[in-house]
Coordinates of N, CA, C and O in Angstrom, one line a residue:
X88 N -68.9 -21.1 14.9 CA -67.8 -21.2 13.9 C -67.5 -22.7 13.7 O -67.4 -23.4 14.7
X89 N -67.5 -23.4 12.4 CA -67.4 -24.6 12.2 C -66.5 -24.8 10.9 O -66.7 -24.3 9.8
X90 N -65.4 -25.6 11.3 CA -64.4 -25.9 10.3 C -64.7 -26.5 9.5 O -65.2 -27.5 9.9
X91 N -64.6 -26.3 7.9 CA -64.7 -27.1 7.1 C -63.0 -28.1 6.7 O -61.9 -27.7 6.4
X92 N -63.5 -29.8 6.7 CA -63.0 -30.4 5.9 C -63.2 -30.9 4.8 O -64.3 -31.2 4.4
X93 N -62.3 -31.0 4.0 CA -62.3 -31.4 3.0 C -61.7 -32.8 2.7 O -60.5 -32.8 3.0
X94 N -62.1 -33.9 2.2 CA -62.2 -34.9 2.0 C -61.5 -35.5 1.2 O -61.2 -36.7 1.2
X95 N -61.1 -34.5 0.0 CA -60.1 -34.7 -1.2 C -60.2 -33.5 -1.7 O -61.1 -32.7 -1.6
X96 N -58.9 -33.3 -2.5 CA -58.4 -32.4 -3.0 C -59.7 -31.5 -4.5 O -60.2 -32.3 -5.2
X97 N -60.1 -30.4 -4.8 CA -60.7 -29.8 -5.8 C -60.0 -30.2 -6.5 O -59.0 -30.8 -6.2
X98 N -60.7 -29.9 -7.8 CA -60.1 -30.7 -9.0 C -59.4 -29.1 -9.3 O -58.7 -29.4 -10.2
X99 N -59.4 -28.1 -9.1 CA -58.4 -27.0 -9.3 C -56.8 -27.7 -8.6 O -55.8 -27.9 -9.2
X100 N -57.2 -28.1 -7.0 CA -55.4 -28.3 -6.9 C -55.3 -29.6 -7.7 O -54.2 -29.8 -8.1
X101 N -56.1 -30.3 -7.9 CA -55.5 -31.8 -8.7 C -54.9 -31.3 -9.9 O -53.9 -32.0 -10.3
X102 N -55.5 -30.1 -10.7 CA -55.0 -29.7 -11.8 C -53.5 -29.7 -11.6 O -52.6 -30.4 -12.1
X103 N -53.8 -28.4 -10.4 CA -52.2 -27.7 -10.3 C -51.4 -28.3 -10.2 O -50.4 -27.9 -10.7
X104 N -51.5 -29.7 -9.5 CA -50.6 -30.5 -9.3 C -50.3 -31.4 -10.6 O -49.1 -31.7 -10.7
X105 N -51.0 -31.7 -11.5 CA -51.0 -32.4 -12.6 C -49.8 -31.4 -13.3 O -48.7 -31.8 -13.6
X106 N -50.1 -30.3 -13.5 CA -49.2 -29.4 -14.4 C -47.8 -29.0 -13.5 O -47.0 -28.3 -14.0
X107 N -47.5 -29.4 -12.4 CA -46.6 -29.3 -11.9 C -45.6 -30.4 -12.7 O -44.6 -30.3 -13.3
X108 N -46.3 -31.5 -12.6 CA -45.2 -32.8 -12.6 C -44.6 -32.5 -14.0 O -43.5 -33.0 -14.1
X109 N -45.0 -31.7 -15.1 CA -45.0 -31.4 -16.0 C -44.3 -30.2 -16.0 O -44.3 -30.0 -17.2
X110 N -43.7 -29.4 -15.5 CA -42.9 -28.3 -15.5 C -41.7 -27.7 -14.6 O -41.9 -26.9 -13.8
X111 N -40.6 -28.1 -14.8 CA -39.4 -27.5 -14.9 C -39.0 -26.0 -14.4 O -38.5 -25.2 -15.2
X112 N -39.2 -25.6 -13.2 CA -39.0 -24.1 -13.0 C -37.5 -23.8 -13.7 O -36.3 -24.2 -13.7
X113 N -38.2 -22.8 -14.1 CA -36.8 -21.9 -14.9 C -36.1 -21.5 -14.5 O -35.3 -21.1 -15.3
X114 N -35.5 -21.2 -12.8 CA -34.6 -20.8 -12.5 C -33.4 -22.5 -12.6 O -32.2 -22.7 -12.9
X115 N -34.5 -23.5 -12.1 CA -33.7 -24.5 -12.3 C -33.3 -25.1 -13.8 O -32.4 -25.9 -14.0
X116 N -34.0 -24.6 -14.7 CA -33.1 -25.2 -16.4 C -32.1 -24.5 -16.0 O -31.2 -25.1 -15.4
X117 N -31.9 -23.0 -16.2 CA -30.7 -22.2 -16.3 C -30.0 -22.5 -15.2 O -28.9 -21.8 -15.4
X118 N -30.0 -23.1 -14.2 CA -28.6 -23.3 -13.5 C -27.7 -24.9 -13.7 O -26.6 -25.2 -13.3
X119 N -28.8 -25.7 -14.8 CA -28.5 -26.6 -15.6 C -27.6 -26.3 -16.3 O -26.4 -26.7 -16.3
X120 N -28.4 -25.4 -17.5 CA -27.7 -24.4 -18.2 C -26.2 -24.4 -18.1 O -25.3 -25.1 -18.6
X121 N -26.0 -23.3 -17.0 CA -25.1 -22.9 -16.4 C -23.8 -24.1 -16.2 O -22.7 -24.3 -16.8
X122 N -24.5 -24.9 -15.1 CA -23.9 -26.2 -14.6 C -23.1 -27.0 -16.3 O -21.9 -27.2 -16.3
X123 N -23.8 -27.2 -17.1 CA -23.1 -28.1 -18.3 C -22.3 -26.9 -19.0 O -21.4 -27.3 -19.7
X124 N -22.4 -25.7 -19.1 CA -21.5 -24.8 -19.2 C -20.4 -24.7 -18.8 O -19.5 -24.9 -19.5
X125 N -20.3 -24.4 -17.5 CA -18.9 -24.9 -16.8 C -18.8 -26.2 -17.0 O -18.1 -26.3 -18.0
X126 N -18.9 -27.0 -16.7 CA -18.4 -28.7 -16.7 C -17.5 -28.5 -18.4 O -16.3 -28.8 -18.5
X127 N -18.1 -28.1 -19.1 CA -17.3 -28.2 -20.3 C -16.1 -27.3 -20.1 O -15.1 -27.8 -20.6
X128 N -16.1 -26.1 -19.5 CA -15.1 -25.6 -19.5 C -13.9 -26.1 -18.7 O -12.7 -25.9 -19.2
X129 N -14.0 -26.9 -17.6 CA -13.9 -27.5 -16.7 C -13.0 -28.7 -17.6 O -11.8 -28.8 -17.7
X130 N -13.8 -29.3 -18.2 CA -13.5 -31.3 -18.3 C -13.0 -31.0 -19.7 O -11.8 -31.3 -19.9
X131 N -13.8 -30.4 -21.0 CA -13.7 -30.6 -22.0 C -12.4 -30.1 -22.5 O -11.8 -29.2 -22.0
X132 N -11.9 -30.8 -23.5 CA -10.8 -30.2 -24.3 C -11.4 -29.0 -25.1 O -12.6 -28.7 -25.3
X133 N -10.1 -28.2 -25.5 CA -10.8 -26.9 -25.8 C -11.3 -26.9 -27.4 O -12.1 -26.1 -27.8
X134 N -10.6 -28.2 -28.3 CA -11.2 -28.1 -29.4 C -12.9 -28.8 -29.8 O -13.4 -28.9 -30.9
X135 N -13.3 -29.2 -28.4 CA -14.6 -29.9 -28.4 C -15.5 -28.6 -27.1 O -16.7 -28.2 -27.0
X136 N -15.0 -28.4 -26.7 CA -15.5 -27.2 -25.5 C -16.3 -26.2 -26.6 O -17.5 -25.8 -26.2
X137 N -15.8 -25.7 -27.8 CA -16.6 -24.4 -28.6 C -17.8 -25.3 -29.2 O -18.9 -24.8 -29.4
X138 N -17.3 -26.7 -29.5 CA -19.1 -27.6 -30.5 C -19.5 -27.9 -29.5 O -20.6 -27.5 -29.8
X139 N -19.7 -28.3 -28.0 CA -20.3 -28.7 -27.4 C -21.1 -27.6 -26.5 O -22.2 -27.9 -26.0
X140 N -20.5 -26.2 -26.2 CA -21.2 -24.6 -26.0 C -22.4 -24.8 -26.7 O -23.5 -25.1 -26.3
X141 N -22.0 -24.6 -28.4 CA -22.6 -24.1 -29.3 C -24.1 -25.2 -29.3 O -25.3 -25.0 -29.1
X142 N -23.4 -26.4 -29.5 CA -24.6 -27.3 -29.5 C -25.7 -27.2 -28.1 O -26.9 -27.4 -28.2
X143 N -25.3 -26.8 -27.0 CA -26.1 -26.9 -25.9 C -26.6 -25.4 -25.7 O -27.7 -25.3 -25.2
X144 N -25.9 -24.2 -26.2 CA -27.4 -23.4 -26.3 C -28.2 -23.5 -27.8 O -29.3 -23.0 -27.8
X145 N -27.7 -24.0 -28.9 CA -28.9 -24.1 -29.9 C -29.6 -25.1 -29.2 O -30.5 -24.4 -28.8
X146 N -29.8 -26.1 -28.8 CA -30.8 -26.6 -27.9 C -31.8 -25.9 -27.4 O -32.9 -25.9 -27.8
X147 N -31.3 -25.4 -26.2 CA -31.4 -24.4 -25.3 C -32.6 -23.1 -26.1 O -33.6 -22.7 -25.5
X148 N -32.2 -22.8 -27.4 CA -32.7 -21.7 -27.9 C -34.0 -22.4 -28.4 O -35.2 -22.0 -28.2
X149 N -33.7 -23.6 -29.0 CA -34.7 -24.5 -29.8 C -36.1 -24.8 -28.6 O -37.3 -24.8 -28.9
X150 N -35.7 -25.0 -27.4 CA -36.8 -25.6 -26.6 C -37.2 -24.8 -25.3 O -37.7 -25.1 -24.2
X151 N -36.8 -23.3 -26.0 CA -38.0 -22.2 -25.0 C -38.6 -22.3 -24.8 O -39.0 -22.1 -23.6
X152 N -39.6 -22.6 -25.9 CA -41.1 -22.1 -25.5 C -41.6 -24.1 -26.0 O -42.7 -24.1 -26.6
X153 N -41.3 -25.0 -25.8 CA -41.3 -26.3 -25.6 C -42.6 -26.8 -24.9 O -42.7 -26.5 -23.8
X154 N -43.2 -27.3 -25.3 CA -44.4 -27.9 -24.2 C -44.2 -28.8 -23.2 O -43.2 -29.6 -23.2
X155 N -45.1 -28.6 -22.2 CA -44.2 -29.1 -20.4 C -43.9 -30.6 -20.8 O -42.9 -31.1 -20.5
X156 N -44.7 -31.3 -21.5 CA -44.4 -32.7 -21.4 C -43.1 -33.2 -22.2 O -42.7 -34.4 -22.2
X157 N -42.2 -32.1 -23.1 CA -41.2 -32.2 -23.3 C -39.9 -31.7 -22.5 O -38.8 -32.0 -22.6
X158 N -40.7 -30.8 -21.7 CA -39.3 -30.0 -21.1 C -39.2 -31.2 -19.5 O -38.3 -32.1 -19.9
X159 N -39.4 -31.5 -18.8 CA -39.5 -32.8 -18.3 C -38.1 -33.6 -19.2 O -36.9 -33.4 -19.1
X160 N -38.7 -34.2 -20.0 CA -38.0 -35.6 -21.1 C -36.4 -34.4 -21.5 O -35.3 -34.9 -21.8
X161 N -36.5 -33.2 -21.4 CA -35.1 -32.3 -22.1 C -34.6 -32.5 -20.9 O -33.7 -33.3 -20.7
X162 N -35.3 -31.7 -19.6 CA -34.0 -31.8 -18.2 C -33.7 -32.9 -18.3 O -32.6 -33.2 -18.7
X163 N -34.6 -33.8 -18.1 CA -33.8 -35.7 -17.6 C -32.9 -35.6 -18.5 O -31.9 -35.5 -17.9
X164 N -32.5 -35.6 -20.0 CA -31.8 -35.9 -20.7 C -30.6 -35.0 -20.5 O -29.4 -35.5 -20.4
X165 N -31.0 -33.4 -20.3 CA -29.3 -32.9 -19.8 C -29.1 -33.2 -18.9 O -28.0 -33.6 -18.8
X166 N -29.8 -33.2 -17.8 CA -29.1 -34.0 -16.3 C -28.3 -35.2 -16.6 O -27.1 -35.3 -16.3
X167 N -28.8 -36.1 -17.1 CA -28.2 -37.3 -17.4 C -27.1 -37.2 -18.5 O -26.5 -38.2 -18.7
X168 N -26.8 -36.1 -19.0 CA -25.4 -35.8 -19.9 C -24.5 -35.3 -18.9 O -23.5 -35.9 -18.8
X169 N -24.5 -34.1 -17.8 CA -24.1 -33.8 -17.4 C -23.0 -34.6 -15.9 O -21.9 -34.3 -15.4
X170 N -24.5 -35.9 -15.5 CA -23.8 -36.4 -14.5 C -22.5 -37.8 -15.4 O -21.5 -38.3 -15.0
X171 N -23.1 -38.0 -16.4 CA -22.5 -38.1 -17.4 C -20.6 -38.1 -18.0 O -19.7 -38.9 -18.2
X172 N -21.0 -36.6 -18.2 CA -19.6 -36.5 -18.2 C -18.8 -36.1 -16.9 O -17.6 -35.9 -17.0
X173 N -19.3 -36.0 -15.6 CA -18.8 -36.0 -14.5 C -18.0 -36.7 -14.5 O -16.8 -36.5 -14.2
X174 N -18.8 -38.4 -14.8 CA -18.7 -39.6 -13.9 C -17.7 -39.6 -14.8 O -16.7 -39.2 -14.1
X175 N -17.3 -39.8 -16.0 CA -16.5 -40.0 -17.1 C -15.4 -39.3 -16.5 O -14.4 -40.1 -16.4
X176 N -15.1 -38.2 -16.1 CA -13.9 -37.4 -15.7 C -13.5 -37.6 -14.3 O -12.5 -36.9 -14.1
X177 N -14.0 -38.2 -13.4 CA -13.7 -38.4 -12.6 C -13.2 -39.9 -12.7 O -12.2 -40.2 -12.0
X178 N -13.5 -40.6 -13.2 CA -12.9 -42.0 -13.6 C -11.7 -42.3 -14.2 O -11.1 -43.3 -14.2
X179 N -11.2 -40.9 -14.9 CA -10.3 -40.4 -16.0 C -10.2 -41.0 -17.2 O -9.2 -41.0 -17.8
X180 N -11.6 -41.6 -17.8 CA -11.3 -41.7 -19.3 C -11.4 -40.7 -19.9 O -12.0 -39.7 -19.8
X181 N -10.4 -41.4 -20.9 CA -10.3 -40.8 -22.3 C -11.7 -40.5 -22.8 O -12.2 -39.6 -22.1
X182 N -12.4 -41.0 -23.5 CA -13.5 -41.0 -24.6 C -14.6 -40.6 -23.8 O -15.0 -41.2 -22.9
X183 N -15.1 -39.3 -24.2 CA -16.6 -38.5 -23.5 C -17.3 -38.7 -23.8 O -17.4 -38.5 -25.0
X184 N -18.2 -39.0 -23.2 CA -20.0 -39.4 -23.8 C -20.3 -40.9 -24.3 O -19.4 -41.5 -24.8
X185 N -21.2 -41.4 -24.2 CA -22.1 -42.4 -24.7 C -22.9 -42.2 -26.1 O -23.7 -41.3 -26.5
X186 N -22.4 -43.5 -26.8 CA -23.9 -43.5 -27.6 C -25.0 -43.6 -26.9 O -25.4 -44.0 -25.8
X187 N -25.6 -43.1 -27.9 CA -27.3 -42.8 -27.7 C -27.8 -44.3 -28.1 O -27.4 -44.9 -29.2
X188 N -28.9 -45.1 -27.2 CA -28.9 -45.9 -26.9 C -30.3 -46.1 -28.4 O -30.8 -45.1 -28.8
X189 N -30.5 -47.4 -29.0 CA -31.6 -47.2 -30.2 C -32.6 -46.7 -29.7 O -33.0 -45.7 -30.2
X190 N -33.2 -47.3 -28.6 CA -34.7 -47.0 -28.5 C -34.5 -44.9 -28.2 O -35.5 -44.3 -28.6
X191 N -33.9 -44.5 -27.8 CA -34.1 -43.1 -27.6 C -33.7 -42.3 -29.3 O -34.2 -41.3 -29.6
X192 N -33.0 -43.0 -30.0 CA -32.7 -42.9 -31.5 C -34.0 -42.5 -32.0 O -34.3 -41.4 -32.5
X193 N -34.6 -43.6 -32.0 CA -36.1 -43.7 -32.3 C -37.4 -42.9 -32.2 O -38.4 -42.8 -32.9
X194 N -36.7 -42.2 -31.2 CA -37.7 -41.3 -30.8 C -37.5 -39.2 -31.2 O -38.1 -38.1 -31.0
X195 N -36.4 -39.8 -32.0 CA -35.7 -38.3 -32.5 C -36.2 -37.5 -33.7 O -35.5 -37.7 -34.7
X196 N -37.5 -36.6 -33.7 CA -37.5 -36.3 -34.6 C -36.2 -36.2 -35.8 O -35.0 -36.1 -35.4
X197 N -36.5 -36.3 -37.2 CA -35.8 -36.6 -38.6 C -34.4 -35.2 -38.1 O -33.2 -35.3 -38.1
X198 N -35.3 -34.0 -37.9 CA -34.1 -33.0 -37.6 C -33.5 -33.1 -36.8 O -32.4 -32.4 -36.9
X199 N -33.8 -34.0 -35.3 CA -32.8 -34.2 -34.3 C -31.7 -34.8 -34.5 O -30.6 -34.4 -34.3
X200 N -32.2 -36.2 -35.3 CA -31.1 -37.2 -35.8 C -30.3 -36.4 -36.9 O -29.1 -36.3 -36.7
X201 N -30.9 -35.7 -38.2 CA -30.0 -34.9 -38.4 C -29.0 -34.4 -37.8 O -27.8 -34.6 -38.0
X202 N -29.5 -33.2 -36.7 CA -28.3 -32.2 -35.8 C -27.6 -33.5 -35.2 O -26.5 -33.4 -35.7
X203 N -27.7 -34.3 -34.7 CA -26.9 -35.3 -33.7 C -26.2 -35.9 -34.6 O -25.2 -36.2 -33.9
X204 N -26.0 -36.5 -36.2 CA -25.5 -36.8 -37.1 C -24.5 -35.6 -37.2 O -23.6 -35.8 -36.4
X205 N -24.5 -34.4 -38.0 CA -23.5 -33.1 -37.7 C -23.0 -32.9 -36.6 O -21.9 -32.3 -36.6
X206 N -23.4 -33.2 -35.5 CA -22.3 -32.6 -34.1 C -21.3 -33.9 -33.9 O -20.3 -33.8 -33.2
X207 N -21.7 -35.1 -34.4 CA -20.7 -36.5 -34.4 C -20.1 -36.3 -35.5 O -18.9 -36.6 -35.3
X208 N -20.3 -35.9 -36.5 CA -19.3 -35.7 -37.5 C -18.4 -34.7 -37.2 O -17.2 -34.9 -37.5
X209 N -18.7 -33.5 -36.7 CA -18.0 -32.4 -35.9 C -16.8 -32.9 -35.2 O -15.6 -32.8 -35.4
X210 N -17.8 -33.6 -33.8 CA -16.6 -33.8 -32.9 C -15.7 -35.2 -33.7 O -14.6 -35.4 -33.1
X211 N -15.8 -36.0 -34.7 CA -14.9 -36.6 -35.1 C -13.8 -36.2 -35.7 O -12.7 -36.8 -35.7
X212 N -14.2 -34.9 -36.1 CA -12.8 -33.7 -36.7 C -12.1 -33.2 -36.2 O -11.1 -32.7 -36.7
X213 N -12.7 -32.9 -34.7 CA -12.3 -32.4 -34.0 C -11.0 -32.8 -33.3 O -10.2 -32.1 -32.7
X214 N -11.0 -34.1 -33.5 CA -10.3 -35.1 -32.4 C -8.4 -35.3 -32.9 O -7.6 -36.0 -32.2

């Protein structure tokens, strides 16, 4: 009986691993999900709590079926809203959220900047 080693990885697990770094298990978006759901219910006032629901599952709806190298770049980005408005409410300011910095502007498709143009005009009315 003689053990085989192996020396480096098949290019099957190199795959696997390549498409890993690229994918987002879904139980963990939806407890994201979930997580910036409550937080709003939680932090938000109630006349920005119904555009900021609404905006985060049309999101949500828009990038189901999303290719891994975007869903990656989507969690980072709701993670980073979410600890976001944490940090914001635990600090006790007034004013929620950040502008969106240019270089990530840039990178918004014409319909993103659109929808992100309507949800700032939104919450401006709201206020």
């Amino acid at each position: 009986y003689q053990r085989r080693v192996r020396d480096r990885p098949s290019d099957a697990h190199v795959m696997s691993a390549q498409k890993m770094l690229h994918r987002i298990p879904k139980p963990e978006m939806l407890r994201l999900y979930r997580q910036i759901l409550q937080a709003h219910r939680t932090y938000l006032p109630a006349r920005l709590r119904r555009l900021g629901d609404e905006y985060v599952r049309n999101e949500w709806k828009q990038h189901k079926n999303a290719e891994r190298v975007f869903v990656v770049q989507f969690y980072s980005e709701w993670r980073n809203y979410l600890s976001t408005l944490l940090v914001q409410h635990h600090r006790g300011e007034e004013n929620i959220g950040v502008d969106l910095e240019d270089e990530k502007m840039k990178l918004l498709s014409e319909d993103q900047q659109e929808s992100l143009n309507k949800l700032k005009e939104a919450a401006a009315t709201k206020k």
